[in-house]
Amino acid sequence: MRALVAAAAVVVLASPAAADPMPSGSLGIVTGIVAGTGADAKRLGVGIYQYGAQASWQPMSTDRAYGYTLRWSTMLGRLYGAEAAQIEPELFTVQMDLTLGMRFRPWATPRRYLTARVGAELLRANEPIQISDDPNAEMRRAFVGGIASVGFDQYIYDFLLSVDVRYGLIGDGPSQLALLIGFGVTGP
């Protein structure tokens, strides 16, 4: 009888355990450096995102090596050396974006992920920005276009550290390359 009870206990205890869920949401701050690229390098200059907020949703469990992610962010930027800055010494921008992407875990730890996202961005500047090298080209203050990013997410206790390299606006807006660092609290 003891052998039967011991065998039953082994079967019950040896059955696969359910995967632990990862925190699916994150809300936090984001900052970084940004620069115009190509012809827009002179128009935009180089600067920082002084203030920013981001929220993400990425439901996953520890037994999965990949999953989807949805992220919204808003950032206030200050760019120095911008030709577009005619009135103020700096060019001030507000950027809002919404991206959808994938998270991948190529290593064993369930607390570290690589990310790839694409989405749309709204960019607004305090002064008009020329949209091409033609001196008679249109100048605008608001732009809408595509955005793409690759990054790294690391869970640290109940917090999420994210580092992203981002390129946008894809389309007729001024192109920028940014390195962003975000830190947020995680939750259900």
mmCIF file of C-alpha atoms in Angstrom:
data_model
loop_
_atom_site.group_PDB
_atom_site.id
_atom_site.type_symbol
_atom_site.label_atom_id
_atom_site.label_comp_id
_atom_site.label_asym_id
_atom_site.label_seq_id
_atom_site.Cartn_x
_atom_site.Cartn_y
_atom_site.Cartn_z
ATOM 1 C CA MET A 1 0.000 0.000 0.000
ATOM 2 C CA ARG A 2 2.840 2.386 0.825
ATOM 3 C CA ALA A 3 4.364 1.732 -2.564
ATOM 4 C CA LEU A 4 1.056 2.604 -4.260
ATOM 5 C CA VAL A 5 0.729 5.870 -2.274
ATOM 6 C CA ALA A 6 4.364 6.747 -3.031
ATOM 7 C CA ALA A 7 3.834 6.050 -6.761
ATOM 8 C CA ALA A 8 0.682 8.219 -6.795
ATOM 9 C CA ALA A 9 2.554 11.028 -5.028
ATOM 10 C CA VAL A 10 5.362 10.852 -7.596
ATOM 11 C CA VAL A 11 2.856 11.018 -10.473
ATOM 12 C CA VAL A 12 1.039 14.006 -8.943
ATOM 13 C CA LEU A 13 4.227 15.865 -8.047
ATOM 14 C CA ALA A 14 5.922 15.093 -11.364
ATOM 15 C CA SER A 15 3.118 16.514 -13.494
ATOM 16 C CA PRO A 16 4.096 19.694 -15.331
ATOM 17 C CA ALA A 17 3.558 22.852 -13.340
ATOM 18 C CA ALA A 18 1.564 25.716 -14.747
ATOM 19 C CA ALA A 19 3.605 28.588 -16.133
ATOM 20 C CA ASP A 20 3.929 31.689 -13.998
ATOM 21 C CA PRO A 21 2.462 34.797 -15.614
ATOM 22 C CA MET A 22 4.773 37.746 -16.195
ATOM 23 C CA PRO A 23 3.480 41.213 -15.239
ATOM 24 C CA SER A 24 1.501 42.215 -18.315
ATOM 25 C CA GLY A 25 1.496 45.985 -17.897
ATOM 26 C CA SER A 26 4.019 48.718 -17.249
ATOM 27 C CA LEU A 27 3.683 52.442 -16.594
ATOM 28 C CA GLY A 28 6.700 54.687 -16.260
ATOM 29 C CA ILE A 29 9.024 57.429 -17.401
ATOM 30 C CA VAL A 30 11.237 57.622 -20.465
ATOM 31 C CA THR A 31 14.155 59.856 -21.468
ATOM 32 C CA GLY A 32 16.873 59.736 -24.083
ATOM 33 C CA ILE A 33 18.930 61.431 -26.748
ATOM 34 C CA VAL A 34 17.722 62.262 -30.250
ATOM 35 C CA ALA A 35 19.274 63.565 -33.466
ATOM 36 C CA GLY A 36 18.083 64.344 -36.943
ATOM 37 C CA THR A 37 19.372 62.005 -39.649
ATOM 38 C CA GLY A 38 20.445 62.645 -43.229
ATOM 39 C CA ALA A 39 19.300 66.043 -44.534
ATOM 40 C CA ASP A 40 17.296 66.511 -41.326
ATOM 41 C CA ALA A 41 20.462 66.472 -39.188
ATOM 42 C CA LYS A 42 20.932 70.222 -39.797
ATOM 43 C CA ARG A 43 17.221 71.038 -39.592
ATOM 44 C CA LEU A 44 16.703 69.274 -36.245
ATOM 45 C CA GLY A 45 20.113 69.227 -34.595
ATOM 46 C CA VAL A 46 20.833 67.040 -31.563
ATOM 47 C CA GLY A 47 19.035 67.018 -28.251
ATOM 48 C CA ILE A 48 17.353 65.223 -25.402
ATOM 49 C CA TYR A 49 13.926 64.127 -24.345
ATOM 50 C CA GLN A 50 13.623 65.991 -21.061
ATOM 51 C CA TYR A 51 10.326 64.491 -19.979
ATOM 52 C CA GLY A 52 8.442 61.478 -21.157
ATOM 53 C CA ALA A 53 5.909 58.870 -20.141
ATOM 54 C CA GLN A 54 5.170 55.441 -21.535
ATOM 55 C CA ALA A 55 2.687 52.678 -20.935
ATOM 56 C CA SER A 56 2.967 49.160 -22.319
ATOM 57 C CA TRP A 57 0.897 45.998 -22.404
ATOM 58 C CA GLN A 58 2.685 42.690 -23.051
ATOM 59 C CA PRO A 59 0.831 39.666 -21.694
ATOM 60 C CA MET A 60 3.122 36.620 -21.465
ATOM 61 C CA SER A 61 3.910 33.655 -19.280
ATOM 62 C CA THR A 62 7.290 32.220 -18.319
ATOM 63 C CA ASP A 63 6.894 29.150 -20.543
ATOM 64 C CA ARG A 64 6.673 31.206 -23.765
ATOM 65 C CA ALA A 65 9.726 32.578 -25.542
ATOM 66 C CA TYR A 66 7.792 35.158 -27.571
ATOM 67 C CA GLY A 67 4.711 37.332 -27.362
ATOM 68 C CA TYR A 68 3.233 40.600 -28.534
ATOM 69 C CA THR A 69 3.640 44.083 -27.095
ATOM 70 C CA LEU A 70 1.690 47.320 -27.393
ATOM 71 C CA ARG A 71 3.308 50.588 -26.252
ATOM 72 C CA TRP A 72 2.214 54.206 -26.078
ATOM 73 C CA SER A 73 4.618 57.047 -25.282
ATOM 74 C CA THR A 74 4.667 60.834 -25.122
ATOM 75 C CA MET A 75 7.927 62.777 -24.935
ATOM 76 C CA LEU A 76 8.924 66.428 -24.761
ATOM 77 C CA GLY A 77 12.179 67.133 -26.574
ATOM 78 C CA ARG A 78 14.685 69.962 -26.686
ATOM 79 C CA LEU A 79 17.012 70.017 -29.716
ATOM 80 C CA TYR A 80 20.129 72.179 -29.970
ATOM 81 C CA GLY A 81 21.820 73.488 -33.117
ATOM 82 C CA ALA A 82 18.660 73.135 -35.214
ATOM 83 C CA GLU A 83 18.423 75.326 -38.331
ATOM 84 C CA ALA A 84 14.636 75.239 -37.859
ATOM 85 C CA ALA A 85 15.021 77.124 -34.556
ATOM 86 C CA GLN A 86 14.687 80.717 -35.807
ATOM 87 C CA ILE A 87 13.021 82.404 -32.813
ATOM 88 C CA GLU A 88 14.165 80.360 -29.804
ATOM 89 C CA PRO A 89 17.748 79.068 -29.441
ATOM 90 C CA GLU A 90 16.374 75.499 -29.193
ATOM 91 C CA LEU A 91 13.744 73.589 -31.129
ATOM 92 C CA PHE A 92 11.087 72.166 -28.797
ATOM 93 C CA THR A 93 9.101 69.099 -29.845
ATOM 94 C CA VAL A 94 6.242 66.995 -28.548
ATOM 95 C CA GLN A 95 6.053 63.406 -29.806
ATOM 96 C CA MET A 96 3.314 60.870 -29.255
ATOM 97 C CA ASP A 97 3.493 57.377 -30.656
ATOM 98 C CA LEU A 98 1.678 54.075 -30.550
ATOM 99 C CA THR A 99 3.597 50.937 -31.524
ATOM 100 C CA LEU A 100 2.797 47.247 -31.832
ATOM 101 C CA GLY A 101 5.447 44.566 -31.923
ATOM 102 C CA MET A 102 6.936 41.298 -30.754
ATOM 103 C CA ARG A 103 9.017 40.336 -27.729
ATOM 104 C CA PHE A 104 11.553 37.494 -28.034
ATOM 105 C CA ARG A 105 13.457 35.627 -25.336
ATOM 106 C CA PRO A 106 16.509 33.935 -26.906
ATOM 107 C CA TRP A 107 17.986 32.966 -23.505
ATOM 108 C CA ALA A 108 16.805 30.875 -20.556
ATOM 109 C CA THR A 109 15.884 33.625 -18.112
ATOM 110 C CA PRO A 110 12.231 34.718 -18.361
ATOM 111 C CA ARG A 111 13.081 38.236 -17.169
ATOM 112 C CA ARG A 112 14.931 39.534 -20.270
ATOM 113 C CA TYR A 113 13.511 40.122 -23.775
ATOM 114 C CA LEU A 114 14.466 41.575 -27.139
ATOM 115 C CA THR A 115 11.770 43.728 -28.757
ATOM 116 C CA ALA A 116 10.863 44.909 -32.260
ATOM 117 C CA ARG A 117 8.030 47.398 -32.771
ATOM 118 C CA VAL A 118 6.428 49.429 -35.565
ATOM 119 C CA GLY A 119 3.715 52.041 -35.371
ATOM 120 C CA ALA A 120 2.654 55.631 -35.947
ATOM 121 C CA GLU A 121 3.941 58.874 -34.489
ATOM 122 C CA LEU A 122 2.699 62.438 -34.197
ATOM 123 C CA LEU A 123 5.438 65.087 -34.021
ATOM 124 C CA ARG A 124 4.764 68.752 -33.249
ATOM 125 C CA ALA A 125 7.450 71.464 -33.091
ATOM 126 C CA ASN A 126 7.370 75.007 -31.732
ATOM 127 C CA GLU A 127 8.694 76.354 -35.056
ATOM 128 C CA PRO A 128 8.107 75.344 -38.694
ATOM 129 C CA ILE A 129 10.444 72.705 -40.127
ATOM 130 C CA GLN A 130 11.249 72.560 -43.842
ATOM 131 C CA ILE A 131 10.355 69.167 -45.299
ATOM 132 C CA SER A 132 12.940 68.999 -48.129
ATOM 133 C CA ASP A 133 16.163 70.629 -49.373
ATOM 134 C CA ASP A 134 14.261 72.733 -51.907
ATOM 135 C CA PRO A 135 14.347 76.363 -50.613
ATOM 136 C CA ASN A 136 10.725 76.808 -51.742
ATOM 137 C CA ALA A 137 9.577 73.648 -49.947
ATOM 138 C CA GLU A 138 6.650 73.679 -47.588
ATOM 139 C CA MET A 139 7.344 74.323 -43.906
ATOM 140 C CA ARG A 140 5.167 72.694 -41.235
ATOM 141 C CA ARG A 141 5.016 72.352 -37.472
ATOM 142 C CA ALA A 142 3.006 69.095 -37.244
ATOM 143 C CA PHE A 143 3.846 65.749 -38.838
ATOM 144 C CA VAL A 144 2.398 62.232 -38.808
ATOM 145 C CA GLY A 145 4.372 59.212 -39.964
ATOM 146 C CA GLY A 146 5.678 55.753 -39.265
ATOM 147 C CA ILE A 147 8.136 54.696 -36.605
ATOM 148 C CA ALA A 148 10.227 51.569 -35.946
ATOM 149 C CA SER A 149 12.252 50.474 -32.928
ATOM 150 C CA VAL A 150 14.345 47.603 -31.618
ATOM 151 C CA GLY A 151 15.123 47.218 -27.960
ATOM 152 C CA PHE A 152 15.752 45.294 -24.802
ATOM 153 C CA ASP A 153 13.428 44.780 -21.787
ATOM 154 C CA GLN A 154 14.709 43.648 -18.381
ATOM 155 C CA TYR A 155 12.470 42.929 -15.381
ATOM 156 C CA ILE A 156 14.052 43.971 -12.078
ATOM 157 C CA TYR A 157 11.793 42.885 -9.216
ATOM 158 C CA ASP A 158 8.512 44.768 -9.850
ATOM 159 C CA PHE A 159 10.049 47.195 -12.346
ATOM 160 C CA LEU A 160 10.739 47.114 -16.085
ATOM 161 C CA LEU A 161 13.889 48.687 -17.554
ATOM 162 C CA SER A 162 13.703 49.208 -21.316
ATOM 163 C CA VAL A 163 16.341 50.433 -23.745
ATOM 164 C CA ASP A 164 15.255 51.179 -27.323
ATOM 165 C CA VAL A 165 16.819 52.473 -30.526
ATOM 166 C CA ARG A 166 14.107 54.181 -32.527
ATOM 167 C CA TYR A 167 13.852 55.573 -36.070
ATOM 168 C CA GLY A 168 11.039 57.846 -37.230
ATOM 169 C CA LEU A 169 9.290 59.651 -38.882
ATOM 170 C CA ILE A 170 9.041 57.294 -41.816
ATOM 171 C CA GLY A 171 7.291 59.219 -44.566
ATOM 172 C CA ASP A 172 7.402 62.920 -45.392
ATOM 173 C CA GLY A 173 8.317 64.119 -41.892
ATOM 174 C CA PRO A 174 11.760 64.950 -40.501
ATOM 175 C CA SER A 175 13.702 61.766 -39.776
ATOM 176 C CA GLN A 176 15.254 61.173 -36.367
ATOM 177 C CA LEU A 177 17.260 58.512 -34.594
ATOM 178 C CA ALA A 178 16.859 58.200 -30.819
ATOM 179 C CA LEU A 179 18.255 56.146 -27.949
ATOM 180 C CA LEU A 180 15.601 55.842 -25.229
ATOM 181 C CA ILE A 181 15.779 54.551 -21.670
ATOM 182 C CA GLY A 182 12.553 53.842 -19.824
ATOM 183 C CA PHE A 183 11.861 52.731 -16.287
ATOM 184 C CA GLY A 184 8.425 51.742 -15.081
ATOM 185 C CA VAL A 185 6.462 49.879 -12.481
ATOM 186 C CA THR A 186 4.849 46.636 -13.582
ATOM 187 C CA GLY A 187 1.485 45.263 -12.719
ATOM 188 C CA PRO A 188 -1.322 43.014 -13.729
#
